[in-house]
Coordinates of C-alpha atoms and ligand atoms in Angstrom, one line a residue:
M1 CA 115.2 92.7 99.6
S2 CA 115.3 94.8 102.8
G3 CA 117.9 97.5 102.6
H4 CA 117.3 98.2 99.0
K5 CA 116.0 101.6 97.7
M6 CA 112.5 102.1 96.4
D7 CA 113.5 101.9 92.7
T8 CA 115.1 98.6 93.3
L9 CA 112.3 97.2 95.4
A10 CA 109.8 98.2 92.7
V11 CA 111.6 96.0 90.2
H12 CA 112.6 93.1 92.4
A13 CA 110.6 92.8 95.7
G14 CA 108.2 89.9 95.9
T15 CA 109.4 88.2 92.7
A16 CA 112.0 85.5 92.2
P17 CA 112.6 83.1 89.4
D18 CA 109.7 80.6 89.4
P19 CA 110.7 77.6 91.6
A20 CA 109.1 75.1 89.3
T21 CA 110.4 76.2 85.9
N22 CA 113.1 78.9 86.6
A23 CA 111.0 81.3 84.5
R24 CA 112.4 84.7 85.3
I25 CA 109.0 86.4 85.3
T26 CA 106.4 85.3 87.8
P27 CA 103.9 83.1 85.8
I28 CA 100.2 83.6 85.8
Y29 CA 99.1 80.7 88.0
Q30 CA 95.8 80.4 86.2
T31 CA 94.5 77.6 88.5
A32 CA 91.5 77.4 90.9
S33 CA 93.1 74.9 93.3
Y34 CA 96.2 72.9 94.3
V35 CA 96.8 69.2 95.0
F36 CA 97.4 68.1 98.6
D37 CA 100.5 66.0 99.4
D38 CA 98.3 63.7 101.5
V39 CA 95.4 63.9 104.0
D40 CA 97.6 65.2 106.9
H41 CA 98.9 68.0 104.7
A42 CA 95.3 68.9 103.8
A43 CA 94.2 68.8 107.4
G44 CA 97.2 71.1 108.4
L45 CA 96.4 73.6 105.7
F46 CA 92.7 73.8 106.7
D47 CA 93.5 74.2 110.3
L48 CA 96.0 77.0 109.5
E49 CA 98.7 74.9 111.2
I50 CA 100.8 75.0 108.1
F51 CA 100.7 77.7 105.4
G52 CA 100.3 76.7 101.8
N53 CA 98.0 76.7 98.7
I54 CA 94.5 75.4 99.0
Y55 CA 92.2 77.3 96.6
T56 CA 92.7 80.6 94.7
R57 CA 90.0 82.4 96.7
L58 CA 92.4 82.1 99.6
M59 CA 95.8 82.5 98.0
N60 CA 97.5 82.3 94.6
P61 CA 101.2 82.4 93.9
T62 CA 100.9 85.3 91.3
N63 CA 98.9 87.3 93.8
G64 CA 101.4 86.3 96.4
A65 CA 104.2 87.9 94.4
L66 CA 102.2 91.1 94.2
E67 CA 101.4 91.1 97.9
G68 CA 105.1 90.7 98.7
K69 CA 106.1 93.5 96.4
I70 CA 103.6 96.0 97.8
A71 CA 104.3 95.0 101.4
A72 CA 108.0 95.6 100.8
L73 CA 107.4 99.0 99.1
E74 CA 105.1 100.1 102.0
G75 CA 107.4 98.8 104.7
G76 CA 104.5 96.5 106.0
A77 CA 104.6 93.0 107.5
A78 CA 102.3 91.4 105.0
A79 CA 99.6 92.2 102.4
L80 CA 96.4 90.8 100.8
A81 CA 95.5 91.4 97.1
T82 CA 91.8 92.0 96.5
A83 CA 89.5 92.4 93.5
S84 CA 89.3 96.2 93.7
G85 CA 90.3 99.1 95.9
H86 CA 86.8 99.1 97.4
A87 CA 87.0 95.4 98.1
A88 CA 90.2 96.1 100.1
Q89 CA 88.4 98.7 102.2
F90 CA 85.5 96.5 102.7
L91 CA 87.6 93.5 103.9
A92 CA 89.7 95.7 106.2
F93 CA 86.7 97.2 107.9
H94 CA 84.9 93.9 108.0
T95 CA 87.8 92.5 110.1
L96 CA 87.5 95.3 112.6
M97 CA 83.8 96.2 112.8
E98 CA 80.9 94.6 114.7
P99 CA 77.3 95.8 114.2
G100 CA 76.8 99.1 116.0
C101 CA 80.5 100.1 115.6
H102 CA 81.7 103.4 114.2
I103 CA 84.3 104.8 111.8
V104 CA 85.7 108.3 111.8
A105 CA 86.7 109.3 108.3
A106 CA 88.1 112.4 106.7
K107 CA 85.5 114.5 104.8
K108 CA 87.8 114.9 101.8
L109 CA 87.8 111.4 100.3
Y110 CA 87.4 109.7 96.9
G111 CA 83.7 110.0 96.2
G112 CA 83.2 106.2 96.0
S113 CA 84.6 105.9 99.5
L114 CA 82.1 108.5 100.8
N115 CA 79.3 106.3 99.3
Q116 CA 80.8 103.0 100.6
I117 CA 81.3 104.2 104.2
G118 CA 78.4 106.6 104.4
H119 CA 75.7 104.6 102.7
S120 CA 76.4 100.9 102.0
F121 CA 78.1 100.2 105.4
R122 CA 75.0 101.4 107.1
K123 CA 73.3 98.1 106.0
M124 CA 75.8 96.3 108.2
D125 CA 74.9 98.7 111.1
W126 CA 78.4 100.3 110.7
H127 CA 78.1 104.0 111.5
S128 CA 80.4 106.8 110.4
S129 CA 81.3 110.5 111.1
F130 CA 83.0 112.5 108.3
V131 CA 85.2 115.3 109.7
D132 CA 87.4 118.0 108.4
A133 CA 90.7 116.2 109.2
D134 CA 92.8 119.2 108.3
D135 CA 92.5 119.8 112.0
P136 CA 93.3 116.5 113.9
A137 CA 91.3 117.9 116.9
N138 CA 88.2 117.3 114.8
V139 CA 89.1 113.6 114.5
A140 CA 89.7 113.4 118.2
A141 CA 86.3 115.0 118.9
A142 CA 84.4 112.6 116.7
I143 CA 85.9 109.4 118.3
T144 CA 83.4 107.6 120.5
G145 CA 83.6 104.4 122.6
K146 CA 82.2 102.5 119.6
T147 CA 84.9 103.8 117.1
R148 CA 87.0 101.0 115.7
A149 CA 89.0 102.8 113.0
V150 CA 90.1 106.2 111.6
F151 CA 90.2 106.4 107.9
I152 CA 92.0 109.1 105.7
E153 CA 93.7 109.4 102.3
S154 CA 97.4 110.5 102.5
L155 CA 96.8 112.7 99.4
A156 CA 93.1 113.0 98.8
N157 CA 91.3 112.4 95.5
P158 CA 90.5 114.8 93.9
G159 CA 91.3 117.9 95.9
G160 CA 95.1 117.7 96.2
V161 CA 94.6 117.8 100.0
V162 CA 97.5 116.4 102.1
Q163 CA 96.6 115.1 105.5
D164 CA 98.9 115.3 108.6
I165 CA 99.3 111.5 109.0
A166 CA 101.5 111.6 112.1
A167 CA 99.2 113.9 114.0
I168 CA 96.1 111.9 113.1
A169 CA 97.8 108.6 114.0
K170 CA 98.5 110.0 117.4
V171 CA 94.9 111.1 118.0
A172 CA 93.7 107.6 116.9
H173 CA 96.3 105.8 119.0
D174 CA 95.5 107.9 122.1
A175 CA 92.0 106.6 121.8
G176 CA 93.2 102.9 121.2
V177 CA 92.0 102.9 117.6
P178 CA 94.0 102.0 114.4
L179 CA 94.6 104.5 111.6
I180 CA 93.9 103.2 108.1
V181 CA 95.4 105.2 105.2
D182 CA 94.3 105.0 101.6
N183 CA 97.7 105.7 99.8
T184 CA 96.3 105.3 96.3
M185 CA 97.1 108.8 95.1
A186 CA 100.6 109.2 96.7
T187 CA 101.9 105.6 96.2
P188 CA 104.8 104.4 98.4
V189 CA 107.1 106.3 96.0
L190 CA 105.9 109.6 97.4
C191 CA 104.7 108.5 100.9
R192 CA 105.0 105.5 103.2
P193 CA 102.2 106.1 105.7
I194 CA 103.4 103.2 108.0
E195 CA 106.6 105.3 108.8
H196 CA 104.3 108.1 110.0
G197 CA 102.2 105.9 112.3
A198 CA 99.6 104.2 110.0
D199 CA 98.6 100.7 111.1
I200 CA 96.9 99.6 107.9
V201 CA 97.4 100.9 104.3
V202 CA 94.9 100.3 101.5
H203 CA 95.3 100.9 97.8
S204 CA 93.3 100.9 94.6
V205 CA 96.1 99.3 92.6
T206 CA 93.9 100.1 89.6
K207 CA 95.5 103.6 89.6
F208 CA 99.3 104.4 89.8
L209 CA 100.6 101.0 91.0
N210 CA 99.3 99.2 87.9
G211 CA 99.7 102.5 86.1
H212 CA 98.4 101.4 82.7
G213 CA 94.6 101.4 83.1
N214 CA 94.3 97.8 82.1
S215 CA 92.8 96.1 85.3
V216 CA 91.0 96.8 88.5
G217 CA 92.5 95.7 91.8
G218 CA 93.2 96.5 95.4
V219 CA 95.5 95.6 98.3
I220 CA 95.5 95.7 102.1
V221 CA 98.9 96.2 103.8
D222 CA 99.3 95.4 107.5
A223 CA 102.0 97.3 109.4
G224 CA 102.0 94.4 111.9
S225 CA 102.2 96.7 114.9
F226 CA 98.8 97.3 116.3
D227 CA 97.7 95.5 119.5
W228 CA 94.4 93.9 118.6
A229 CA 94.0 91.9 121.8
S230 CA 94.3 94.1 124.9
S231 CA 91.2 96.4 124.5
G232 CA 88.8 93.6 123.7
N233 CA 87.4 95.8 121.0
Y234 CA 88.4 93.5 118.1
P235 CA 86.7 90.2 119.0
Y236 CA 87.0 88.8 115.4
L237 CA 90.7 88.6 116.1
S238 CA 91.0 88.2 119.8
Q239 CA 88.1 85.8 120.6
P240 CA 88.0 82.0 119.9
N241 CA 86.8 81.6 116.3
P242 CA 84.2 78.8 115.9
S243 CA 85.0 78.3 112.2
Y244 CA 88.7 77.3 113.1
H245 CA 88.0 75.0 116.1
G246 CA 88.2 78.0 118.5
K247 CA 91.5 79.3 117.3
V248 CA 92.3 82.8 118.6
F249 CA 94.0 84.8 115.8
T250 CA 95.9 87.2 118.0
Q251 CA 97.3 84.2 120.0
A252 CA 98.0 82.0 117.0
F253 CA 99.5 84.6 114.6
G254 CA 100.9 87.4 116.7
N255 CA 101.5 90.5 114.7
L256 CA 100.0 89.0 111.6
A257 CA 96.6 88.5 113.2
F258 CA 94.9 91.3 111.3
I259 CA 96.1 90.4 107.8
L260 CA 95.4 86.7 108.3
G261 CA 92.0 87.6 109.6
C262 CA 91.4 89.5 106.4
R263 CA 92.4 86.5 104.4
A264 CA 91.3 83.4 106.3
L265 CA 88.0 84.9 107.6
G266 CA 87.0 87.9 105.4
M267 CA 88.3 86.7 102.0
R268 CA 87.3 83.1 102.7
D269 CA 83.8 84.0 103.5
L270 CA 83.1 87.1 101.3
G271 CA 85.3 86.2 98.4
P272 CA 86.5 89.3 96.5
Q273 CA 89.8 87.8 95.3
M274 CA 92.0 89.4 92.7
A275 CA 92.2 87.5 89.4
P276 CA 95.8 86.2 88.9
M277 CA 95.9 87.8 85.4
N278 CA 95.3 91.2 87.1
A279 CA 98.0 90.5 89.6
F280 CA 100.4 89.7 86.7
L281 CA 99.5 92.9 84.9
T282 CA 99.9 94.9 88.1
L283 CA 103.3 93.3 88.8
T284 CA 104.5 94.2 85.4
G285 CA 103.2 97.8 85.7
M286 CA 104.8 98.2 89.1
E287 CA 108.3 97.6 87.8
T288 CA 108.4 101.2 86.4
L289 CA 106.5 102.8 89.3
S290 CA 109.4 105.1 90.5
L291 CA 110.2 106.2 86.9
R292 CA 106.5 106.9 86.2
M293 CA 105.9 108.8 89.4
E294 CA 108.9 111.0 88.8
R295 CA 107.6 112.0 85.3
H296 CA 103.9 112.2 86.5
C297 CA 104.9 114.6 89.2
A298 CA 107.2 116.7 87.0
N299 CA 104.5 117.0 84.3
A300 CA 101.7 117.8 86.8
L301 CA 103.8 120.6 88.3
A302 CA 104.6 122.1 84.9
L303 CA 101.0 121.9 83.8
A304 CA 99.8 123.4 87.1
Q305 CA 102.2 126.3 86.8
W306 CA 101.2 126.9 83.2
L307 CA 97.5 126.8 84.0
K308 CA 97.9 129.2 86.9
A309 CA 99.2 131.9 84.5
H310 CA 96.4 131.3 81.9
P311 CA 93.8 134.1 81.6
K312 CA 90.8 131.7 81.4
V313 CA 91.8 129.8 84.6
D314 CA 90.5 131.1 88.0
W315 CA 92.5 129.0 90.4
V316 CA 94.6 125.8 90.6
S317 CA 94.7 123.5 93.6
Y318 CA 97.9 121.5 93.5
A319 CA 100.0 120.7 96.6
G320 CA 103.2 120.6 94.5
L321 CA 103.0 124.4 94.0
P322 CA 105.2 126.2 96.5
E323 CA 102.4 128.7 97.3
D324 CA 99.7 126.0 97.8
P325 CA 98.3 125.9 101.4
Y326 CA 99.0 122.1 101.5
H327 CA 102.6 122.5 100.3
P328 CA 104.1 122.4 103.8
L329 CA 102.4 119.1 104.4
A330 CA 103.5 117.9 100.9
Q331 CA 107.1 118.7 102.0
R332 CA 106.7 116.8 105.2
Y333 CA 105.0 113.7 103.7
L334 CA 105.5 113.6 99.9
G335 CA 109.0 114.9 99.5
G336 CA 107.6 118.2 98.3
R337 CA 105.8 116.6 95.4
G338 CA 102.1 116.9 94.7
G339 CA 101.3 113.7 92.8
A340 CA 99.7 113.7 89.4
V341 CA 96.0 114.5 90.0
F342 CA 94.7 118.0 90.7
T343 CA 91.7 120.3 90.1
F344 CA 91.5 123.8 88.7
G345 CA 88.6 126.3 88.2
L346 CA 87.6 127.9 84.9
K347 CA 86.4 131.5 84.8
G348 CA 83.7 130.4 82.3
G349 CA 81.8 128.1 84.7
Y350 CA 79.8 125.0 83.7
D351 CA 79.7 125.7 80.0
A352 CA 83.4 126.3 79.8
G353 CA 84.0 123.0 81.6
V354 CA 81.8 121.0 79.2
K355 CA 83.5 122.7 76.2
L356 CA 87.0 122.0 77.6
V357 CA 86.5 118.3 78.0
S358 CA 84.8 118.1 74.6
S359 CA 87.8 119.8 72.9
V360 CA 90.7 117.9 74.2
K361 CA 92.5 115.5 71.8
L362 CA 95.5 114.1 73.6
F363 CA 93.7 113.9 77.0
S364 CA 91.1 111.2 77.4
H365 CA 87.7 112.3 78.8
L366 CA 87.0 109.5 81.3
A367 CA 86.5 108.5 85.0
N368 CA 89.8 107.2 86.1
I369 CA 93.2 108.4 87.3
G370 CA 96.8 107.1 87.4
D371 CA 97.1 106.0 83.8
T372 CA 100.2 106.6 81.6
R373 CA 97.8 108.7 79.5
S374 CA 96.7 112.2 80.5
L375 CA 93.0 112.0 81.7
I376 CA 90.4 114.7 82.3
I377 CA 87.0 115.0 83.7
H378 CA 84.4 117.7 84.5
P379 CA 82.9 116.4 87.8
S380 CA 79.7 118.5 87.8
S381 CA 78.6 117.0 84.5
T382 CA 79.7 113.4 85.3
T383 CA 80.8 111.9 88.6
H384 CA 79.1 114.5 90.8
R385 CA 76.0 115.3 88.6
Q386 CA 73.6 113.7 91.1
L387 CA 74.6 116.1 93.8
S388 CA 72.8 119.4 94.6
A389 CA 74.6 122.7 93.8
E390 CA 75.6 122.9 97.5
G391 CA 76.7 119.3 97.6
Q392 CA 78.9 119.8 94.5
E393 CA 80.6 122.8 96.1
A394 CA 81.1 121.0 99.4
A395 CA 82.8 118.1 97.5
G396 CA 85.1 120.5 95.6
A397 CA 83.2 119.7 92.4
G398 CA 81.4 122.9 91.6
P399 CA 80.3 123.7 88.0
S400 CA 83.6 125.4 87.1
V401 CA 85.9 122.6 88.4
V402 CA 88.0 120.4 86.1
R403 CA 90.1 117.4 87.3
V404 CA 93.2 116.2 85.5
S405 CA 95.4 113.1 86.0
V406 CA 98.5 114.1 84.2
G407 CA 100.2 111.4 82.2
I408 CA 103.8 110.6 81.2
E409 CA 103.6 112.0 77.7
H410 CA 106.0 114.9 76.7
I411 CA 105.0 118.0 78.6
D412 CA 105.0 120.1 75.5
D413 CA 102.3 117.9 73.9
I414 CA 100.3 118.0 77.1
I415 CA 100.4 121.8 77.4
A416 CA 99.7 122.2 73.6
D417 CA 96.5 120.1 73.9
M418 CA 95.3 122.0 77.0
A419 CA 96.1 125.3 75.2
Q420 CA 94.0 124.5 72.2
A421 CA 91.1 123.1 74.3
L422 CA 91.1 126.2 76.6
E423 CA 91.1 128.3 73.4
A424 CA 87.9 126.5 72.3
A425 CA 86.4 126.9 75.8
Ligands
PLP1 C1 89.7 104.5 92.7 C2 89.9 104.8 94.1 C3 89.4 103.9 95.1 C4 88.5 102.7 94.7 O1 89.3 101.7 94.0 P1 88.6 100.7 92.9 O2 89.8 99.9 92.5 O3 88.0 101.6 91.9 O4 87.6 99.9 93.6 C5 89.6 104.1 96.4 N1 90.3 105.2 96.8 C6 90.9 106.0 95.9 C7 91.7 107.2 96.4 C8 90.7 105.9 94.6 O5 91.2 106.7 93.7

């Protein structure tokens, strides 16, 4: 499929007529395991001397089609589908981190990632520093001899913040550390982080890739370009592995060492595999990814412009607006587009926010993004309600802040619903 445009890859990459039945659509291989040809075949599979199907925790043909599609869209060497976006992040870090190691992450991240990295990873003795990555010098200053990865979101959830991927990649590489980019909000239609120096891309496919809000999933994409061996800092990949008769992944698998480590070590031993049914739903959703992103972005821009002129709205933070401080970075990395998720501030504060989300009819009031439907949430009464007032402000989730994920309905209907709800607020 190489050489084809994004729209064509979204439809075709990773999928071919089923070799067993000629079915045009990749079937849901709803099986736990696969029959061996003979004992030698089984031994070769278990020793990773030959690649093939063993057990669905390790690989599944429906998942394999999805992995091929996303790797092609991102321009990566290979991919691994996971049970959720958080499982993708966990497996990626697990492959790179030893106890006592350290992650430098951007401060402006999806709230769940702040929890995962800042709190749950501590139980594995993995440490972290959250920095304002708007200035890549802050990333450089936070890197220590124990740092094993830098983590950012290309387009951050929820703030509409765009990060300077190439500059941050350079800072990471100068320190011998890989850059991991969460590309959930931008999708490869707006941004391909590997082209700007990212070594690993992760996604919550729950959001725009699936696009229809019908299943949870994640993926890890390996650019296949980072040198895991020479620093000695990634022993899981560069040292003999006792669970594979002393195999050294960097020697045996070359540029696929990382993604095969995620699969044959991390996924084998920790187990957060994607269900084949969810891979099927995501494959189907992804066929329309380019069309949906075009409409999502056009609708979001139109709504942002309309809100900006509304007397009850204090401010709008959307990188697609030409006057937005992140617009120059959006032009460099996102083709000038701002994605579909943004925040705005209401003049009426907390009460106005609660009234607004209670008054919408077309918008769904819920905690998700990236659905065909328009979605809305008031963070300070929901996702961020446990935080102190200062914590809410720091997270961009103060009492007057509302977040929308703009759907692909007709823009007139979206604006009409927002107009009547603002009237009520
Ligand atoms: C939702 C989300 C995640 C977590 O993904 P799950 O599929 O919910 O586990 C990670 N990063 C971003 C940017 C997200 O929006």
